[in-house]
Tab-separated table of C-alpha atoms in Angstrom:
chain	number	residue	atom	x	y	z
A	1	UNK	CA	115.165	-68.673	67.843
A	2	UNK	CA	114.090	-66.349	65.534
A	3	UNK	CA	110.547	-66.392	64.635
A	4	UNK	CA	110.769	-67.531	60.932
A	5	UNK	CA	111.749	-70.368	62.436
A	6	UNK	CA	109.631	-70.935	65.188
A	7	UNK	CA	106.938	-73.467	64.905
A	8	UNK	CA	103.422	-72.075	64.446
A	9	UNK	CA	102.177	-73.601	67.363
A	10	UNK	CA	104.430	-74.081	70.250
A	11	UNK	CA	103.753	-75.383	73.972
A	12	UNK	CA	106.489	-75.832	76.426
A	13	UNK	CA	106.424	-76.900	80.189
A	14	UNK	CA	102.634	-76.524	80.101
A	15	UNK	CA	100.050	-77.526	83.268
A	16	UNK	CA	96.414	-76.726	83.931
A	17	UNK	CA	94.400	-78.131	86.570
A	18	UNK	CA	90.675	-77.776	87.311
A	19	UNK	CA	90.174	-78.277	91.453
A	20	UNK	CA	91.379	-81.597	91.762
A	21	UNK	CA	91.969	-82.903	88.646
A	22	UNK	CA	95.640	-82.104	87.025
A	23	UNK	CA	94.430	-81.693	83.326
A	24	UNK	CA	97.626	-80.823	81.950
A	25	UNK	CA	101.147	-82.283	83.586
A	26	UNK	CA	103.942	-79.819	81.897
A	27	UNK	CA	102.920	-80.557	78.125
A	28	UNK	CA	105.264	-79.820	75.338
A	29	UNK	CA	103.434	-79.732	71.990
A	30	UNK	CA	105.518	-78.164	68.467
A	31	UNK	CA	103.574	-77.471	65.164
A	32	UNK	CA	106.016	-76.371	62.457
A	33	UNK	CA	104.310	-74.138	60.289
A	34	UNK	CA	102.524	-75.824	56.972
A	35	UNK	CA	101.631	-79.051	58.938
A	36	UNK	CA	99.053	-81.157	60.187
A	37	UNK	CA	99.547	-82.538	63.812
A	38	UNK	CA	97.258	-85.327	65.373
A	39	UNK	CA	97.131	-85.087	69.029
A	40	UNK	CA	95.698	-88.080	70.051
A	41	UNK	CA	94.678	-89.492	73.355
A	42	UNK	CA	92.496	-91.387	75.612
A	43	UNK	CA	89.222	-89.522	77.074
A	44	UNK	CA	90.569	-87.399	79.156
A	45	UNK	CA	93.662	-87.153	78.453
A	46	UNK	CA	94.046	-83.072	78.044
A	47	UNK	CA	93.436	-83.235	74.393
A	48	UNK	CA	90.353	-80.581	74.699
A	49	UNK	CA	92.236	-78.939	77.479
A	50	UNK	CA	95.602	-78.116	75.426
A	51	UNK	CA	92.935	-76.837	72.136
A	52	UNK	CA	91.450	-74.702	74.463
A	53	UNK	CA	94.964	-73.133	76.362
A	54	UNK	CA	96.008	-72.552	72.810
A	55	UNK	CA	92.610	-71.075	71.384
A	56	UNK	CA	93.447	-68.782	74.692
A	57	UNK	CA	89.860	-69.605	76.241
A	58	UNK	CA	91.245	-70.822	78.924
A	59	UNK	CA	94.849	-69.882	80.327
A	60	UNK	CA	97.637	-72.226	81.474
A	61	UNK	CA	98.398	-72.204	85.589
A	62	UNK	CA	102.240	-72.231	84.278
A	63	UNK	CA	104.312	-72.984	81.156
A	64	UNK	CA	104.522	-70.802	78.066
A	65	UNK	CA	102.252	-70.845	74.789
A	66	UNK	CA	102.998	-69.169	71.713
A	67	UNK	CA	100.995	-69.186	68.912
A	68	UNK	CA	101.855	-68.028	65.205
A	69	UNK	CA	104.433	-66.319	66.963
A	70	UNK	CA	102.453	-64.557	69.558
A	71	UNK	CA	102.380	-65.333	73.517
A	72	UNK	CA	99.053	-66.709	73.884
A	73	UNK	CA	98.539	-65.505	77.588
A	74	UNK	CA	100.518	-61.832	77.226
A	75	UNK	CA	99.385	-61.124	73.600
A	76	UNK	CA	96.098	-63.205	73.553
A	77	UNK	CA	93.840	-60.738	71.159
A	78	UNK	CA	96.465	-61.258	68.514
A	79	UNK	CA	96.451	-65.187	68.797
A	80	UNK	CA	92.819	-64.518	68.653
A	81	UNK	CA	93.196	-62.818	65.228
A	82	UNK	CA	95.797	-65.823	63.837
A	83	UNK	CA	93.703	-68.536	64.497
A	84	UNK	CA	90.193	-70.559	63.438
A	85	UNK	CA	88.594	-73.281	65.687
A	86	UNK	CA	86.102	-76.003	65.118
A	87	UNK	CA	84.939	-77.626	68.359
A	88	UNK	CA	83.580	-81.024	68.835
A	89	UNK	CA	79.938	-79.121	68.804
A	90	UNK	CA	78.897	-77.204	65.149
A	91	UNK	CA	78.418	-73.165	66.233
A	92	UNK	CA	75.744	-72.586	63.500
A	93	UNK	CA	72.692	-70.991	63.748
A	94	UNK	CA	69.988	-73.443	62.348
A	95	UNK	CA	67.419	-71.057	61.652
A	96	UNK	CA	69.161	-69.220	58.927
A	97	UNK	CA	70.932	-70.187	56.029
A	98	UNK	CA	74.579	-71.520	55.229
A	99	UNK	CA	75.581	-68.361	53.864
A	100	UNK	CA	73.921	-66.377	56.296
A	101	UNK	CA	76.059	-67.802	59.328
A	102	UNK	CA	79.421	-67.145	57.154
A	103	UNK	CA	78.408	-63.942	56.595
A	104	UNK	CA	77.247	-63.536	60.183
A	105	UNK	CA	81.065	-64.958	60.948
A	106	UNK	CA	82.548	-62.437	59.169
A	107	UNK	CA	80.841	-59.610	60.426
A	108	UNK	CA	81.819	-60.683	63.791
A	109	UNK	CA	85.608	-60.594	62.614
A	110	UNK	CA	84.886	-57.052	61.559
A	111	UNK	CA	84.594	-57.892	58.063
A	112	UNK	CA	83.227	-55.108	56.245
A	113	UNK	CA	79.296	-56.094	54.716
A	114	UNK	CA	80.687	-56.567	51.289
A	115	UNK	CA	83.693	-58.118	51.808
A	116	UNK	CA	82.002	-60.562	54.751
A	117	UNK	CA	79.753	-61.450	51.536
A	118	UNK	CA	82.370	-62.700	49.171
A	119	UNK	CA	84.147	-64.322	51.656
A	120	UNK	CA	80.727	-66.613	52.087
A	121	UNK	CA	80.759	-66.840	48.333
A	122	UNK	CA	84.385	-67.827	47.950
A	123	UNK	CA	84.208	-70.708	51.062
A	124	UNK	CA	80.200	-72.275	49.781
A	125	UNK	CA	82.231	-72.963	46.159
A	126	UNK	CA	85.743	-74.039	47.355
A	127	UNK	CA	83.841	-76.545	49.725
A	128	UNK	CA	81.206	-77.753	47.483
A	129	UNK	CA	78.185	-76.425	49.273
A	130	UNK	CA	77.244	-73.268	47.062
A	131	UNK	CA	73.837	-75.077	46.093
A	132	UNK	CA	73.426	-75.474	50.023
A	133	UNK	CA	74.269	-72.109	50.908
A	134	UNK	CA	70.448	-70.524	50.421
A	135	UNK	CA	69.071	-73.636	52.620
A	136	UNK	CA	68.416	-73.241	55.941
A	137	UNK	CA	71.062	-75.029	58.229
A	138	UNK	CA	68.352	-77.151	60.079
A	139	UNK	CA	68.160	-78.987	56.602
A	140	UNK	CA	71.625	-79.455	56.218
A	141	UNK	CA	73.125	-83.702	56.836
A	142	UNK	CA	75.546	-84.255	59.881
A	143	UNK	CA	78.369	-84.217	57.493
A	144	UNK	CA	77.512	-80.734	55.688
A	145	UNK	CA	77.053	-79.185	59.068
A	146	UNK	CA	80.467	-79.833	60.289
A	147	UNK	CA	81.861	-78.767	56.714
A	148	UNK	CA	80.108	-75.418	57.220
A	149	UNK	CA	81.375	-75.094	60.786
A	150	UNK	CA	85.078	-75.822	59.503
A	151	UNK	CA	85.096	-73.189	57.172
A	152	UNK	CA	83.377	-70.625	59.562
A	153	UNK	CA	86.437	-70.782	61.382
A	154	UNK	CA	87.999	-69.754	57.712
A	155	UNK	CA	86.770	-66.467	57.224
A	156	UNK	CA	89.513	-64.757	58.362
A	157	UNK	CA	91.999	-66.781	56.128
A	158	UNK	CA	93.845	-68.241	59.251
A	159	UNK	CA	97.403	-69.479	59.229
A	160	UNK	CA	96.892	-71.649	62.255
A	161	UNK	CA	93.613	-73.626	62.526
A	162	UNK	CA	92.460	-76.146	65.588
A	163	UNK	CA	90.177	-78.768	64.880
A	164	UNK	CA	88.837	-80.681	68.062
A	165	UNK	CA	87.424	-84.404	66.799
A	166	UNK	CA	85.999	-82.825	63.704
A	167	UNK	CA	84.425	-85.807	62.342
A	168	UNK	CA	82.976	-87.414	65.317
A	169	UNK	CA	79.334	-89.135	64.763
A	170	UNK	CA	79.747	-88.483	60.840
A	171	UNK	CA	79.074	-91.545	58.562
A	172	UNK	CA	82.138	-92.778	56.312
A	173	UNK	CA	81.364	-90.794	53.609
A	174	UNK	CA	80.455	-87.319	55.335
A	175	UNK	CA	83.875	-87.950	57.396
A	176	UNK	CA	86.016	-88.301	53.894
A	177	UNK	CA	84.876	-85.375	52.772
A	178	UNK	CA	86.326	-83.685	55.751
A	179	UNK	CA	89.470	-85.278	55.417
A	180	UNK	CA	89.346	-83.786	51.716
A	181	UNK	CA	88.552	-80.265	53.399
A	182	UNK	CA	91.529	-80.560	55.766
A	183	UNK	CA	94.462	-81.843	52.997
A	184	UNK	CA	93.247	-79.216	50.715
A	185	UNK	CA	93.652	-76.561	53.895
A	186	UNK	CA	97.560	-78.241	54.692
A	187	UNK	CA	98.457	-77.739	51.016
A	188	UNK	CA	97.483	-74.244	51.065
A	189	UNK	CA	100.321	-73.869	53.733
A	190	UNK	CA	97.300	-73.584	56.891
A	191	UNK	CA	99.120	-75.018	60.063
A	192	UNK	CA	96.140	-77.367	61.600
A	193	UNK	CA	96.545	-78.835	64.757
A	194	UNK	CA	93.649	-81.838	65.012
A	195	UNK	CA	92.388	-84.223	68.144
A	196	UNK	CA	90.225	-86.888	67.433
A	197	UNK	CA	89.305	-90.164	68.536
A	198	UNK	CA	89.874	-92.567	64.835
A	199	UNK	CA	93.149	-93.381	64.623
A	200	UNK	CA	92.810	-94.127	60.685
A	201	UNK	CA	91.985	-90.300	60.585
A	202	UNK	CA	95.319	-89.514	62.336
A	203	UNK	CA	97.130	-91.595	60.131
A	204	UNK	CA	95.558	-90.602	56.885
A	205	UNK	CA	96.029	-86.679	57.658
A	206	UNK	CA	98.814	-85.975	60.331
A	207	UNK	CA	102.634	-85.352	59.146
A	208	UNK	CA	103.024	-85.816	63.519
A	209	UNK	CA	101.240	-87.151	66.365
A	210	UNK	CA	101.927	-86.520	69.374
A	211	UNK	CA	99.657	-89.410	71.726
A	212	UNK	CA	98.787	-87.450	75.428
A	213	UNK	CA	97.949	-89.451	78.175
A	214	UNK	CA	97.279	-88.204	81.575
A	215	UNK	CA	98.054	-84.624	80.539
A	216	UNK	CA	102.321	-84.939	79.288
A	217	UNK	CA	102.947	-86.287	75.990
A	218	UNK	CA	104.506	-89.852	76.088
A	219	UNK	CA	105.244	-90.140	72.265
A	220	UNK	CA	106.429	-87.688	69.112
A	221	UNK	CA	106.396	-88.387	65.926
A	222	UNK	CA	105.453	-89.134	62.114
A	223	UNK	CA	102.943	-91.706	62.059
A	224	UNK	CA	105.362	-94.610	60.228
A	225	UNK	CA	108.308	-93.961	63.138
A	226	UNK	CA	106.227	-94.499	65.933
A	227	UNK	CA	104.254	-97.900	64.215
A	228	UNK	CA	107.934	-98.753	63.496
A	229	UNK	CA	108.930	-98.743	66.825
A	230	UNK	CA	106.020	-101.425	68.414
A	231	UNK	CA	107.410	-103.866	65.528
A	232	UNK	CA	105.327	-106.167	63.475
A	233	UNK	CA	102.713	-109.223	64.413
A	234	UNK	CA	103.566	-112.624	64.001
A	235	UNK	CA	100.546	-114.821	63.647
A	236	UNK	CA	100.632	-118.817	62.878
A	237	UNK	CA	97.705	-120.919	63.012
A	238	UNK	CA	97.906	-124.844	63.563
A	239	UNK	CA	96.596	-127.723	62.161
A	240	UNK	CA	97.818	-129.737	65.443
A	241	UNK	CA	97.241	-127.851	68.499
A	242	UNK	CA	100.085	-130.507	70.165
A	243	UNK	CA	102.373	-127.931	68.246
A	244	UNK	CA	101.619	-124.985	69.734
A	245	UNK	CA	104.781	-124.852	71.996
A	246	UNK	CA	106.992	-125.867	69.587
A	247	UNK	CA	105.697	-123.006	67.430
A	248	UNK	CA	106.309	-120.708	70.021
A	249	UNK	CA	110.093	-121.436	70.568
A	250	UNK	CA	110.377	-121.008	66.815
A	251	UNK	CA	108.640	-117.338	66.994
A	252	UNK	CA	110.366	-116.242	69.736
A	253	UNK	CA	113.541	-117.183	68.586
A	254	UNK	CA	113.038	-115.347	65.227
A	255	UNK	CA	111.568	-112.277	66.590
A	256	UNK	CA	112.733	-111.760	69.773
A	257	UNK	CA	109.407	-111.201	70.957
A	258	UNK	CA	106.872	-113.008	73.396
A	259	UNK	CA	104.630	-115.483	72.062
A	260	UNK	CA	101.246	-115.465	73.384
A	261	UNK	CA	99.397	-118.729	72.529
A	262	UNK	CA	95.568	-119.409	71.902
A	263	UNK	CA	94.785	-122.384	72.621
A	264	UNK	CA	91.496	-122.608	71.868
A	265	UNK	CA	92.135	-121.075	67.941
A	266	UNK	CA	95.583	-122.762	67.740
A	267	UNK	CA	96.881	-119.886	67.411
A	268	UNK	CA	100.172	-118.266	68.400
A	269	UNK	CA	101.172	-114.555	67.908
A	270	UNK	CA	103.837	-112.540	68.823
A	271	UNK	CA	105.047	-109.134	68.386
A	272	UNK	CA	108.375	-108.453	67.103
A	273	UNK	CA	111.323	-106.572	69.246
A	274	UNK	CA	111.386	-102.861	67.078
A	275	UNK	CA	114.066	-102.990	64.694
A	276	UNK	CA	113.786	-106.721	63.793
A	277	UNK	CA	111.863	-107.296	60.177
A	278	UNK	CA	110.310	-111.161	59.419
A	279	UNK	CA	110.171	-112.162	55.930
A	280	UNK	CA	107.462	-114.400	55.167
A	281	UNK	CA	109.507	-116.666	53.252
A	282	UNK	CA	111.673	-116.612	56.232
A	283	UNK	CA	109.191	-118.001	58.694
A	284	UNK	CA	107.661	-120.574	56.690
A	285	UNK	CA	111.359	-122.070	56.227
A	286	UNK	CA	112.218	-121.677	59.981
A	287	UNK	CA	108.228	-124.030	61.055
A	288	UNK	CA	109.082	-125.906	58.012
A	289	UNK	CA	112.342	-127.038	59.574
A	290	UNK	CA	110.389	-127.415	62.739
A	291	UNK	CA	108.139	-129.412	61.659
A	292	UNK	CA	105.596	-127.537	62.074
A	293	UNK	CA	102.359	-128.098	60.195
A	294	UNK	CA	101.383	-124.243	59.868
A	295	UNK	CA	97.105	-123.781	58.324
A	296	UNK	CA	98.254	-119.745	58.069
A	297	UNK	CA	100.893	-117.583	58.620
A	298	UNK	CA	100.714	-113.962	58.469
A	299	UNK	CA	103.215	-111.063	59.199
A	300	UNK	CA	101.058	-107.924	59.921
A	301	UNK	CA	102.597	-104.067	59.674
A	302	UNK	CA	101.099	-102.557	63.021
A	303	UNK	CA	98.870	-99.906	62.439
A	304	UNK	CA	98.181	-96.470	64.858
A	305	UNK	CA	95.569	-98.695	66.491
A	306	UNK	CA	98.509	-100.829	68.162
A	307	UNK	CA	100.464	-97.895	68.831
A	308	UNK	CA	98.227	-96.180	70.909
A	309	UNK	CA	96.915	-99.047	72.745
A	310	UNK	CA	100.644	-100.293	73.454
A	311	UNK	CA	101.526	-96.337	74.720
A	312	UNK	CA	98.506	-95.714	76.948
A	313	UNK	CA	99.020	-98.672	78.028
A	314	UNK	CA	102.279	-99.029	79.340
A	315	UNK	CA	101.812	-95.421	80.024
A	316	UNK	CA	98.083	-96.389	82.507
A	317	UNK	CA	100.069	-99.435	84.020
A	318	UNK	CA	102.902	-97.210	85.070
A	319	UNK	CA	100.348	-94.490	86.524
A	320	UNK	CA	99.007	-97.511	88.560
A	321	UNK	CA	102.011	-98.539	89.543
A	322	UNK	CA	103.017	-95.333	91.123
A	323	UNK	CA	99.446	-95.040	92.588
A	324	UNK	CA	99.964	-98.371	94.200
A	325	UNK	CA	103.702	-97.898	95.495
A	326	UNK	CA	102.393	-94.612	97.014
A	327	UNK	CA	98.892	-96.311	98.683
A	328	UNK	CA	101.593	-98.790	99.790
A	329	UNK	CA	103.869	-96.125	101.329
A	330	UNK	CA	100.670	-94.392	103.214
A	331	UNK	CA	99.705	-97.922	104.281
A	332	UNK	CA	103.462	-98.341	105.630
């Protein structure tokens, strides 16, 4: 592969363990250039783990890591020189101002003085904070904080920047102005890899996701492909709880799915088998000729929320399965 067409970030095969704990289980992870990737996960799931393998502060036990076309373990100084990254924690130093730290930053990438202060210029006004940028930092809200730690890491003018959970504890509004900061970053052509916990955020920014869970990746993908594959929800609820079962036949027959029913709400609800589509029109005919007495009926589009909970999961159940076949085997 040559390397125009390599993908800006690229992780293949990769595992890292701390003592005991297996952090990373042979994780494959590809960024093409341009794009923004949500890695998502539970806590713990290597999310931090792979950021910091491919930020090369920590190196992988075995695999290979190549970032903007450098081997991030042989040629880690020019990684280094590729990349920005925002942690979960703002590196700022309160006691000065916002344009001090930037300028600080890009003294410390061996800006020269003068051109370390126009960078500071250029970022405060493309980012909205050049009225901020005399304040000290301690004055600064949550949300401007994180904004001035994001474009620390842009100093350099990086063509491959990792964000890990960028938005966590902001308020709605702080967080949509980072989500403003990060589109405007992808369509300048800056490759951004991003973890964080809200899915919405995922869904809103990332052209892939690629969910972790116990340290491998179970699931690649664009963010429509992968809710496409779970299938819709079914929901009816019932004027005559007496039809609940009756309701559920007619579900399951149309979607191929499972009906789980509420009996309490009169409710039933089922998930449809991916690939299969309900029409509302559709349904109501198919209670109708039931006679089913229906109070609502909705067909819901899944969102990332169900996709993630339906891949960890299946994914935790299997790891507990295995865990339990192999206390089983010791007990045996």
């Amino acid at each position: 592969m040559s390397d125009a067409s390599r993908p800006a970030i690229e992780m293949t095969g990769v595992e890292k363990r701390f003592g005991a704990t297996e952090a990373l289980r042979g994780l494959d992870l590809a960024v093409p250039a341009g794009t923004v990737c949500g890695l998502l996960g539970p806590n713990g799931a290597g999310k931090t783990t792979a950021v910091r393998v491919l930020a090369t502060l920590v190196a992988p036990d075995r695999g290979t890591v190549r970032v903007a076309g450098h081997d991030a373990v042989r040629n880690a100084e020019e990684v280094r020189r590729a990349i920005g990254l925002a942690g979960q924690h703002a590196a700022l130093d309160e006691g000065i101002t916002g344009r001090d730290n930037l300028h600080l930053f890009g003294r410390l990438h061996r800006l020269g003085a003068r051109r370390a202060r126009e960078r500071a210029d250029e970022l405060l006004t493309r980012f909205g904070l050049a009225e901020a940028g005399d304040r000290l930092v301690r004055t600064y809200s949550g949300g401007m904080r994180r904004r001035l730690d994001l474009i620390a890491s842009l100093v350099t003018s990086p063509p491959v920047l990792f964000l890990d959970e960028p938005t966590t504890g902001l308020d709605p509004r702080s967080r949509l102005e980072i989500w403003d900061t990060v589109k405007e970053l992808a369509d300048g052509g800056t490759t951004v890899l991003l973890t964080t916990q809200y899915l919405e955020e995922a869904d809103r920014l990332a052209d892939d996701i690629v969910v972790v869970d116990h340290g491998a990746a179970i699931a690649t993908g664009p963010p429509d492909r992968l809710k496409e594959a779970i299938g819709s929800q079914v929901s009816v609820t019932l004027a005559n709880p007496e039809q609940l079962a009756a309701t559920a036949v007619v579900l399951s027959a149309l979607t191929g799915g499972d009906a789980q029913v509420d009996v309490a709400e009169r409710t039933v609800t089922v998930l449809t088998v991916p690939g299969v589509s309900v029409l509302l029109p559709s349904l109501v005919r198919e209670l109708d000729g039931a006679g089913v007495l229906a109070e609502d009926v909705a067909v819901r589009a899944p969102s990332l929320d169900d996709v993630f909970l339906a891949l960890t999961g299946a994914a935790r159940e299997s790891a507990a399965g295995s865990q339990e076949s192999a206390d089983l085997g010791r007990a045996a």
